[in-house]
Coordinates of C-alpha atoms and ligand atoms in Angstrom, one line a residue:
X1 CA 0.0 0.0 0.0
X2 CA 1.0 3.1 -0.6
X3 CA 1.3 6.2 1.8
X4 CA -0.7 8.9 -0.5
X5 CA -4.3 10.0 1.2
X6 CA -3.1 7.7 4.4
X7 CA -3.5 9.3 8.3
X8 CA -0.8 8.9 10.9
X9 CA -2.7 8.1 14.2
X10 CA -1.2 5.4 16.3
X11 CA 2.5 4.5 15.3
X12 CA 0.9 1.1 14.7
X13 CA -1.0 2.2 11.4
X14 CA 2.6 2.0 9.3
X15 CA 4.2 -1.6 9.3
X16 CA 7.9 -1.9 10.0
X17 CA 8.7 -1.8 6.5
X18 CA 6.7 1.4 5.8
X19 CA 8.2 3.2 9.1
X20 CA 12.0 1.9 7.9
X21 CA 11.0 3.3 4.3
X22 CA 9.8 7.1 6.4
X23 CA 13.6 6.6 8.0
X24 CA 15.0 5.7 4.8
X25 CA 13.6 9.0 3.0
X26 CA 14.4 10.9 6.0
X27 CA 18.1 10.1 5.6
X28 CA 17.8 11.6 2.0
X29 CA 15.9 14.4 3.4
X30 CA 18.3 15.0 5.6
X31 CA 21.5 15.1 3.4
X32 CA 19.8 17.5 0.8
X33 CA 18.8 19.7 4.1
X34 CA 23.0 19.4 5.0
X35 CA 23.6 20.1 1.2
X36 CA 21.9 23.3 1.6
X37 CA 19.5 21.7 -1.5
X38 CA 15.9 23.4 -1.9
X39 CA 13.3 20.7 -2.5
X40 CA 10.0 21.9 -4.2
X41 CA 8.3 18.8 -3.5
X42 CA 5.2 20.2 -2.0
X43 CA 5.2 23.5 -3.9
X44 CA 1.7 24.6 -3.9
X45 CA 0.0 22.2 -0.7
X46 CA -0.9 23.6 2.2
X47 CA -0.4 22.0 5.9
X48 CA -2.8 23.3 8.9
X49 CA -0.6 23.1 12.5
X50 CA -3.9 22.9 14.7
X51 CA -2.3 22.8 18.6
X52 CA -4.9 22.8 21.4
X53 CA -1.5 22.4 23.7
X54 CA 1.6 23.9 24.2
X55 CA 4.6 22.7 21.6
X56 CA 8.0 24.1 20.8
X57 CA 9.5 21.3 18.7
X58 CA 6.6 19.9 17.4
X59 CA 4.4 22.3 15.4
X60 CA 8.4 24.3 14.8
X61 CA 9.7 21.2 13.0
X62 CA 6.0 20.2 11.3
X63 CA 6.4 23.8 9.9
X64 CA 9.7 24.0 9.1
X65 CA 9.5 20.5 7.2
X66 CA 6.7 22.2 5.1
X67 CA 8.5 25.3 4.5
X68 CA 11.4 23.3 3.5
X69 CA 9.2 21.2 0.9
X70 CA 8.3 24.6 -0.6
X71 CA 4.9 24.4 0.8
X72 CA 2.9 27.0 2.7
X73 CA 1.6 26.5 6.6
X74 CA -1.8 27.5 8.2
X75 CA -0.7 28.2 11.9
X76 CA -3.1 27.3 15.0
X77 CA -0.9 28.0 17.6
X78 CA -3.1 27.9 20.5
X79 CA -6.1 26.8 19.0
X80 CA -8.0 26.2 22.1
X81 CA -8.3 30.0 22.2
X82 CA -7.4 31.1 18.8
X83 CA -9.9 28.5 16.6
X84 CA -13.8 28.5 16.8
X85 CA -13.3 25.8 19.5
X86 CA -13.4 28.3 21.7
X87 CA -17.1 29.3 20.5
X88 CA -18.0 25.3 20.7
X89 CA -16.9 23.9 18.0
X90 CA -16.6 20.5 17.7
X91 CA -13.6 18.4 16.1
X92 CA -15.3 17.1 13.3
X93 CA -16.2 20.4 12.6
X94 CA -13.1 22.1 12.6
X95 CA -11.8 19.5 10.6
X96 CA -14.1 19.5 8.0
X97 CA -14.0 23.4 7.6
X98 CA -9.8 23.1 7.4
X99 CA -9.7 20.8 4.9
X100 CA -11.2 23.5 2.3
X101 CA -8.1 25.6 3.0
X102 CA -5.4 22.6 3.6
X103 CA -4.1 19.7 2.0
X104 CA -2.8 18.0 5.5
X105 CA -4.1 18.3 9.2
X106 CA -1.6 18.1 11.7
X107 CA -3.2 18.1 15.5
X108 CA -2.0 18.3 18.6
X109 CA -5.1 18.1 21.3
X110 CA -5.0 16.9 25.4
X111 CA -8.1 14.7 24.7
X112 CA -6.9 10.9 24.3
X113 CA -8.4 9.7 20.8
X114 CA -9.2 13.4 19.0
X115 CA -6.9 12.9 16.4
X116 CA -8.7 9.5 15.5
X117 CA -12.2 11.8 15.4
X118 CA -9.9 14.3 13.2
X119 CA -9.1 11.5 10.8
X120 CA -12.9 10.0 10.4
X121 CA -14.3 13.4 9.3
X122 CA -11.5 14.9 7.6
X123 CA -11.3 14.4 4.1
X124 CA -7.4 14.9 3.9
X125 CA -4.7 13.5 5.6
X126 CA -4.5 13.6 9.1
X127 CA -1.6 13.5 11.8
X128 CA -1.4 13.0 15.5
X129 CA 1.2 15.3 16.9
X130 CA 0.0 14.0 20.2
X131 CA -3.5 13.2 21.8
X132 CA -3.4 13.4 25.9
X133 CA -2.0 10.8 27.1
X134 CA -2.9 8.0 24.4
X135 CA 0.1 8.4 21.3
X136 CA 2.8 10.6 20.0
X137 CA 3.8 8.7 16.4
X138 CA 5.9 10.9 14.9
X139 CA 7.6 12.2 18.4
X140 CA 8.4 7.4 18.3
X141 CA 9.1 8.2 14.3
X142 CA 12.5 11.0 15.5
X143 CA 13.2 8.5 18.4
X144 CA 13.6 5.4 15.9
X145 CA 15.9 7.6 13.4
X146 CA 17.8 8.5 16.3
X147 CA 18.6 5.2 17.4
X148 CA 19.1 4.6 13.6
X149 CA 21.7 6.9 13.4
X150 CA 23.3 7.0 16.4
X151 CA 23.3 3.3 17.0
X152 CA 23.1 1.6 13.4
X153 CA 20.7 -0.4 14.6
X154 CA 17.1 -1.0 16.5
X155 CA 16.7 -4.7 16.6
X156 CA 18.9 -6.2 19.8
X157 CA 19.3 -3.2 21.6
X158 CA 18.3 -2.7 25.7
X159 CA 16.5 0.4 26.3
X160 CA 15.2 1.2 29.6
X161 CA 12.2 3.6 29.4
X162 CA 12.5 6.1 32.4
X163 CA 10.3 8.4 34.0
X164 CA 6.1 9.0 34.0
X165 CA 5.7 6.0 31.5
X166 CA 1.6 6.7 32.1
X167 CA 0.5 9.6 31.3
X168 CA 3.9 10.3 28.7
X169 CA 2.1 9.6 25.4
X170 CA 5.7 9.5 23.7
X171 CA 6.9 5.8 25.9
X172 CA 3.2 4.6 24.8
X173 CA 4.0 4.8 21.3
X174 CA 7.8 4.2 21.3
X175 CA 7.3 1.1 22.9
X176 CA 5.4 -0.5 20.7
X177 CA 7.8 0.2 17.6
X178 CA 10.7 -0.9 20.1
X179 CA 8.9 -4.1 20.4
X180 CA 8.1 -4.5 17.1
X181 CA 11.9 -3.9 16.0
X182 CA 12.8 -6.4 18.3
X183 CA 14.8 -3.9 21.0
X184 CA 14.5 -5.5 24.6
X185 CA 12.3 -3.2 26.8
X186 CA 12.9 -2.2 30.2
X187 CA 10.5 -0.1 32.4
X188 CA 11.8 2.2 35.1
X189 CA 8.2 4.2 35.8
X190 CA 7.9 6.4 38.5
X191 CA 6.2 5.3 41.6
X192 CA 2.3 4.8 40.8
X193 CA 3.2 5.6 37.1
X194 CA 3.6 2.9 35.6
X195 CA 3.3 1.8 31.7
X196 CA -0.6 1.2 31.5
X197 CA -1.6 -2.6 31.4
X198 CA -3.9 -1.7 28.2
X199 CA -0.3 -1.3 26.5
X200 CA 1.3 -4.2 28.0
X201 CA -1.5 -5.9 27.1
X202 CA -1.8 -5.3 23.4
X203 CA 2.0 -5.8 23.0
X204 CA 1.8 -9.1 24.6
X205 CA -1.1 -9.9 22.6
X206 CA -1.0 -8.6 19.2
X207 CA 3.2 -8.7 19.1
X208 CA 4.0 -11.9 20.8
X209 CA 5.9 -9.9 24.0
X210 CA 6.3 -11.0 27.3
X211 CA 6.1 -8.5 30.0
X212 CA 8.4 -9.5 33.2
X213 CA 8.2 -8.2 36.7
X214 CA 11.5 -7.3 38.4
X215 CA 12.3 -8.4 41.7
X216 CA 11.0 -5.9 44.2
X217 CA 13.5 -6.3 46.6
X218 CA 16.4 -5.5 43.9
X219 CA 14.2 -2.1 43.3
X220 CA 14.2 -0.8 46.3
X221 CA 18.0 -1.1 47.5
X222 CA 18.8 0.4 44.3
X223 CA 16.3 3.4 43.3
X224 CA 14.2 3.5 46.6
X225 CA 10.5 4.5 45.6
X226 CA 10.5 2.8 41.7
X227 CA 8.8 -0.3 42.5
X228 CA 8.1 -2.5 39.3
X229 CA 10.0 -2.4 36.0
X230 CA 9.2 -4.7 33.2
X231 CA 10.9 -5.9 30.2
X232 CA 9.5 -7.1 27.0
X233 CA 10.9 -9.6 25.5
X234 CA 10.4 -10.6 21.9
X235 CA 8.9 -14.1 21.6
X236 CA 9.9 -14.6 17.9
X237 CA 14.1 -14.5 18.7
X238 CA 14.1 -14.9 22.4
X239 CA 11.5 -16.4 25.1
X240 CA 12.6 -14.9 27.8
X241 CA 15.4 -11.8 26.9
X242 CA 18.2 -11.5 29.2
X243 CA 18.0 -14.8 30.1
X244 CA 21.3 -14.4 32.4
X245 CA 19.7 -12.0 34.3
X246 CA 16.8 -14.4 35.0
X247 CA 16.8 -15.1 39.1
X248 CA 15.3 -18.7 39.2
X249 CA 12.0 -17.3 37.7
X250 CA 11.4 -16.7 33.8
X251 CA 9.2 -14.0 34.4
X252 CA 11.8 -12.1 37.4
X253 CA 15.1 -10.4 36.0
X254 CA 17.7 -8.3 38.8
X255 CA 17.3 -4.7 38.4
X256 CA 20.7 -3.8 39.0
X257 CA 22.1 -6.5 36.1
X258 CA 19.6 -4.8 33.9
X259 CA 21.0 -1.6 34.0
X260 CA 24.2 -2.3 33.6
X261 CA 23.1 -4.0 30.4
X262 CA 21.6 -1.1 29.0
X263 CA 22.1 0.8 25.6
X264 CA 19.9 3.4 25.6
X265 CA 18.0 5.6 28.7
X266 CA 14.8 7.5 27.3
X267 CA 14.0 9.7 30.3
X268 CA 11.1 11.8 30.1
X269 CA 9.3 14.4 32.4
X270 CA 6.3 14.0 34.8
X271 CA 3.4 15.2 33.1
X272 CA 1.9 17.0 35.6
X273 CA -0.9 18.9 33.5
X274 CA -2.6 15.1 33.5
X275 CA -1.9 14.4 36.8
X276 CA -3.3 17.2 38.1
X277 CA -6.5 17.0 35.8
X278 CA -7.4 13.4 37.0
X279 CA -6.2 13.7 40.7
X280 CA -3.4 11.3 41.3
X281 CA -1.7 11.3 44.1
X282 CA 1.3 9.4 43.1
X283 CA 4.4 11.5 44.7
X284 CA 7.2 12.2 42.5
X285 CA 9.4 14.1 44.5
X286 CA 11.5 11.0 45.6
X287 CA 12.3 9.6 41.7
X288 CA 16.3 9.9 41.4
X289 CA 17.3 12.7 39.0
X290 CA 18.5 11.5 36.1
X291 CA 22.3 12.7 36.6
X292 CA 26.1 11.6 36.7
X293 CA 25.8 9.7 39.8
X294 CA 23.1 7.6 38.7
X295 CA 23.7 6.9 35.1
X296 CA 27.3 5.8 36.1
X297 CA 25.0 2.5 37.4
X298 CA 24.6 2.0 33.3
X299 CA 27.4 0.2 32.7
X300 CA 27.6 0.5 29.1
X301 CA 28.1 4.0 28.7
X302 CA 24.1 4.3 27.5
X303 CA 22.5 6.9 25.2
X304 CA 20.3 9.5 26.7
X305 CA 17.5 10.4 25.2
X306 CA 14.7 12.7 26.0
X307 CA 11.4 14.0 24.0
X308 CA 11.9 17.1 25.6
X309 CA 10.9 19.5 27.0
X310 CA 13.0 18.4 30.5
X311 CA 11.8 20.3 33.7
X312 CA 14.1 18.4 36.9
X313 CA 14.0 14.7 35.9
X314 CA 17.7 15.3 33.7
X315 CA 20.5 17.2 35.3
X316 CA 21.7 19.8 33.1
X317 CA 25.6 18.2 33.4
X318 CA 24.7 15.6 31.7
X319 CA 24.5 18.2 28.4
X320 CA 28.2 17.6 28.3
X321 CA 28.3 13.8 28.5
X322 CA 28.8 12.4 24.8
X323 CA 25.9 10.4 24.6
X324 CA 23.6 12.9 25.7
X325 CA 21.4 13.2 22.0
X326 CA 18.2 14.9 23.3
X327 CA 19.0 18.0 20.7
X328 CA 20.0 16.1 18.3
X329 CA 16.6 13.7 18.6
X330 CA 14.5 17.1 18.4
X331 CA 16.3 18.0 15.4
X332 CA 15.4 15.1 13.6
X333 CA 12.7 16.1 13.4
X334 CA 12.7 18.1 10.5
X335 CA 14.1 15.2 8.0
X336 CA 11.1 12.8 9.4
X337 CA 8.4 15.3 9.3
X338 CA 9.3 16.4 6.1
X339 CA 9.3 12.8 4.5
X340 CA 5.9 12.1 6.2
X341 CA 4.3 14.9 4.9
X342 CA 5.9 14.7 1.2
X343 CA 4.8 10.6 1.4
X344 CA 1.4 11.6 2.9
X345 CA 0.9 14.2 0.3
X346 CA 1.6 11.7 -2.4
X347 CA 4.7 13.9 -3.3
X348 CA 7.1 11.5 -2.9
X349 CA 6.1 8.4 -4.0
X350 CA 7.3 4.7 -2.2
X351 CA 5.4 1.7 -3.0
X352 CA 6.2 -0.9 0.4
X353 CA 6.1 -4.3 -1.8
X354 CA 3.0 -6.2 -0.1
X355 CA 5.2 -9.1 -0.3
X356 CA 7.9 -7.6 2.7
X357 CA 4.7 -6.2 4.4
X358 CA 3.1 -10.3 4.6
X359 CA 6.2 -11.6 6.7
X360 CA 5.6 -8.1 9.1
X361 CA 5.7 -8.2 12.7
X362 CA 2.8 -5.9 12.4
X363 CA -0.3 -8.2 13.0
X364 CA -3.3 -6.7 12.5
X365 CA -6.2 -8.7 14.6
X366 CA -9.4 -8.1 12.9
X367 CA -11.5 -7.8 16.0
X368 CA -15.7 -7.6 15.7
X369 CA -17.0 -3.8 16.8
X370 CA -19.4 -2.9 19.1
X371 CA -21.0 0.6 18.6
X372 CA -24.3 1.5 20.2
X373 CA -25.9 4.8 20.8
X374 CA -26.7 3.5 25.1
X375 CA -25.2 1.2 27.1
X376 CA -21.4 1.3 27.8
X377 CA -19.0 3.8 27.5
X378 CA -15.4 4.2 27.4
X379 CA -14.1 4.2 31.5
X380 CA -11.4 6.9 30.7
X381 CA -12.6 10.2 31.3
X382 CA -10.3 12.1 29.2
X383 CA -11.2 9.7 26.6
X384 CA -12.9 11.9 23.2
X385 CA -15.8 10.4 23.3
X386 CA -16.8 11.4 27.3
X387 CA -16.5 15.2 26.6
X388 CA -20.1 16.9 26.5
X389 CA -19.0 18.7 23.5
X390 CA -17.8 15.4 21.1
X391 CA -20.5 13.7 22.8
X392 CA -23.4 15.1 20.3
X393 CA -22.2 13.4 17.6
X394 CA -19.8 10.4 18.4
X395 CA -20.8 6.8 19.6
X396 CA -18.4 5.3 21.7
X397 CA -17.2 2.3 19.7
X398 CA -14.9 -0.7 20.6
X399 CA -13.0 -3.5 19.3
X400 CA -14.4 -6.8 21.2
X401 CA -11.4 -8.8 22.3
X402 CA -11.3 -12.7 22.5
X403 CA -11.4 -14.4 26.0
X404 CA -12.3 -13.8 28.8
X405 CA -14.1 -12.1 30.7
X406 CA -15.4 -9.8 28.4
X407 CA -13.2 -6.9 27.3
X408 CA -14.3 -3.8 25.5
X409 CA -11.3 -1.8 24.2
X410 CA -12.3 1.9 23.4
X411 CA -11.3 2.1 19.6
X412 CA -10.3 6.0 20.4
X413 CA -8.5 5.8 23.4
X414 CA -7.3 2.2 23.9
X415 CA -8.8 1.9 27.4
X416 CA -10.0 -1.4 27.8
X417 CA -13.4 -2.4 30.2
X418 CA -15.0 -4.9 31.0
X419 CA -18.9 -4.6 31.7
X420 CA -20.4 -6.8 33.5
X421 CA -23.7 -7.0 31.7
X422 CA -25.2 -8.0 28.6
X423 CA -28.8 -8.2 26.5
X424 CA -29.7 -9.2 23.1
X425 CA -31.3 -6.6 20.8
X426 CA -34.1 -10.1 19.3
X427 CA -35.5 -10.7 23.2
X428 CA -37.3 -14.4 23.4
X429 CA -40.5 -14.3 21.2
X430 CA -40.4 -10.7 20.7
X431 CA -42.3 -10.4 23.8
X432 CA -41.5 -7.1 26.1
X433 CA -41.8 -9.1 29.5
X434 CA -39.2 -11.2 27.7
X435 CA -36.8 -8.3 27.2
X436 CA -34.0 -9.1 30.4
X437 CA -30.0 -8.6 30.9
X438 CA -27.8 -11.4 31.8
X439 CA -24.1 -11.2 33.5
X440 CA -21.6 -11.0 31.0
X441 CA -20.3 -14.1 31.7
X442 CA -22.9 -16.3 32.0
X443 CA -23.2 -18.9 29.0
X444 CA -25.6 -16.2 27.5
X445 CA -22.9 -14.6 26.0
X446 CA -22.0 -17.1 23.6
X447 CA -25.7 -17.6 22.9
X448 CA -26.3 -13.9 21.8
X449 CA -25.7 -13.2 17.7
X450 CA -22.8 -10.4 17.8
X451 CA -25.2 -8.7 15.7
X452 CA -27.5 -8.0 18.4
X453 CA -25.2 -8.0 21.4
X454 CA -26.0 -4.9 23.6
X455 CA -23.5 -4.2 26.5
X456 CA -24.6 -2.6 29.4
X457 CA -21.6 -0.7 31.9
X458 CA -24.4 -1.0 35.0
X459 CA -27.4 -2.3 35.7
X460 CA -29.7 0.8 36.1
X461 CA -28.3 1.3 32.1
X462 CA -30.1 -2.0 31.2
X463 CA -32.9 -0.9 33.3
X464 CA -33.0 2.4 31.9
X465 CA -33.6 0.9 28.9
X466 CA -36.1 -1.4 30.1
X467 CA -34.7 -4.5 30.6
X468 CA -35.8 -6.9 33.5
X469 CA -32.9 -8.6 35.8
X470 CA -33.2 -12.2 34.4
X471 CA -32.1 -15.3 36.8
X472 CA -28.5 -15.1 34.7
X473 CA -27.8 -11.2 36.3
X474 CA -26.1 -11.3 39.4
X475 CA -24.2 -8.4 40.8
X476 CA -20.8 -8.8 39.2
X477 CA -18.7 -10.2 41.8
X478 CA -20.7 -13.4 42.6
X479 CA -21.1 -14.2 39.0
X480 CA -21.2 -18.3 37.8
X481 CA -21.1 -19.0 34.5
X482 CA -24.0 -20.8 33.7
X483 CA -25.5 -20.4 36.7
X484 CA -29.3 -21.7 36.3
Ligands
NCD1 C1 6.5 15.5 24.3 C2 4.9 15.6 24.2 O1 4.4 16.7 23.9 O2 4.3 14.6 24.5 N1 7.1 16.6 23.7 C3 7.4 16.6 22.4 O3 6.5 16.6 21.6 N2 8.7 16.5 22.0 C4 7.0 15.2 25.7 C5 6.5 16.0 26.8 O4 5.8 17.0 26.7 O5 6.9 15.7 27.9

């Protein structure tokens, strides 16, 4: 497939091959930029840069990359005050007004999932430049080059993930590509911040990783208040990675081993403007600064990286240290952005042969959807589809995963649920005093056509809708499948 007409949502809508083919043209991008060479490639497009959030490197090296494809920008800097969504417009609105006046949407936005609304009504290409806490592609597309360039290689290397891991949209989409490149994945979160289990989740699932726990005790004597790491091993080449680190248990590695077999440190701040908004009270204050003391633990001499911007998490004397690549990584960012957008735009034109895209490690699980207008709705309440506003016209809508119990995951936001009750749309007969809710997992789930499955987040929902408890509904703790 080519990229022409395409959107740029999660990092997990381009294969490996497509997002090594981005790097590829980004290295030629690059050289021409070093060259001093003009390109004209997008003479005559026009790119809208529409930021609901603050952004220094992102919307400056979107619009750079445009200017230095000959194009011209439309500039939203703080659209939140600046755009009509400050007279209540919606997304799809907005969208569907800037695509008279652009040829590509590029949207930054603090609600988890609005770029995904961007991309269904928008007519033109759109791009995540980040949505709250769910994905930051081409932020994991400048991190990738980077560890291109400055390492030869992503496949095989250890790269320990460092900081607020749950709320920093950036780790959530860097590590799926690291898994998917086959990089080993270590998790260094900061207390109560951990990497959510929705992402472990779908990289155990859909990528054949396997998440393992690091042995408290380890923790503690060496970083006080971090108290679980993970790594993610990459079924296809290894079982268990670092198996010399493995204390007795496959699923237990020792923390301090770990770090000393490290290539790379991707630190990254505490992003307080979600904290605050959803009232954690995770403390912070005791996570070890990122600074010459500590990073001498790293045996191997390790990269730094950062997304930037850094607040106190990376002391300032580690600038000096020869590995330190956070400005270089933000100035990637012009080569990358400028191939996405020239490939996007259909400009430059790379065909990924289907045949390298079969043998991917991309695997793409068609799951059956669930939307309904009632019933369930996504549990995260930053999610896209939970603001009043982008309520009037979206449905929430989820992929239904295999297993059990039954999981929901929000096709926005990638929060999974699982709600505890269940009805069919055909009730026995087509009699009304026949129209009850079951548990979710009682045998009636299997008996329901998916067709006419209707999934209820409470019981006063399916009442509200006037359904009658049948003898399969019992409040969901006590739930036996089957039960008669
Ligand atoms: C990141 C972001 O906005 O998520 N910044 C960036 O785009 N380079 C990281 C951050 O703000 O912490």
């Amino acid at each position: 497939m080519g990229f022409a007409g395409r959107d740029l949502i999660s990092i997990n809508d381009f294969t490996n091959e497509e997002i090594e083919a981005v790097l590829d043209l980004a290295e030629e991008m690059n050289s021409r930029l070093e060259k001093g060479e003009g390109m004209e490639l997008c003479k005559g497009k026009d790119m809208a840069t529409l930021f609901y959030e603050p952004s220094t490197r992102t919307r400056g090296s979107f619009e750079r990359a445009m200017h230095k494809l000959g194009g011209e920008v439309i500039s939203f800097a703080e659209a939140k005050t600046s755009s009509s969504a400050a007279k209540g417009e919606t997304i799809a609105d907005t969208v569907r007004v800037l695509e008279n006046y652009a040829d590509i949407i590029v949207l930054r936005h603090p609600w988890e999932g609005a770029a995904k609304v961007a991309a269904d009504y928008a007519q033109v290409p759109v791009i995540n430049a980040g949505d709250g806490a769910h994905e930051h592609p081409t932020q994991t597309l400048c991190d990738l080059y980077t560890l291109r360039r400055e390492k030869g290689k992503i496949k095989g290397l250890r790269v320990c993930l460092w900081g607020d891991l749950k709320y920093g949209r950036t780790v959530h989409s860097l590590i799926y590509a690291l898994a998917r490149f086959g990089a080993e994945v270590l998790c260094a979160p900061v207390q109560g911040l951990d990497m959510p289990e929705a992402v472990l989740k779908g990289i155990r699932s859909e990528y054949n990783c396997v998440p393992c726990k690091v042995k408290p005790d380890d923790l503690n004597s060496m970083m006080g208040e971090v108290d679980v790491i993970y790594i993610t091993p990459f079924k296809p080449y290894n079982l268990a990675l670092w198996p010399d680190l493995n204390a007795g248990s496959p699923t237990e590695i020792n923390i301090r081993e770990a770090l000393e077999k490290t290539d790379v440190v991707y630190v990254t701040r505490v992003q307080t403007e979600r904290r605050t908004k959803v009232g954690d009270t995770e403390s912070v204050e005791s996570y070890p600064i990122m600074n010459g003391q500590l990073l001498r633990e790293f045996k191997k001499k390790p990269l730094v990286m950062h997304p930037l911007p850094r607040v106190n998490e990376l002391a300032y004397e580690l600038d000096k240290y020869p590995r330190s690549v956070y400005f270089r990584q933000a100035a990637y960012g012009v080569p990358i952005r400028m191939a996405l957008i020239a490939l996007l735009l259909g400009a430059s034109e790379l065909e990924v042969p289907q045949s390298r895209c079969i043998g991917s490690l991309l695997r793409k699980i068609a799951y059956e959807r669930y939307k309904e207008v009632f019933g369930v709705r996504c549990p995260n309440p930053n999610c896209v589809s939970n603001h009043e506003r982008e309520s009037r016209y979206l449905v929430p809508e989820f992929k239904m995963l295999k297993g059990e119990p039954l999981t929901l995951r929000c096709v926005y936001c990638d929060y999974e649920t699982h709600p505890p009750y269940i009805a069919s749309s055909e009730w026995h007969e087509g009699k009304l005093e026949n129209k009850r809710y079951y548990s979710s997992d009682s045998f009636m789930l299997g008996r329901i056509k998916p067709k006419n499955l209707i999934i209820f987040g409470s019981e006063s929902e399916a009442q509200a809708r006037g359904f009658k408890r049948s003898q399969y509904a019992t409040s969901p703790k006590k739930v036996r499948r089957g039960g008669g």
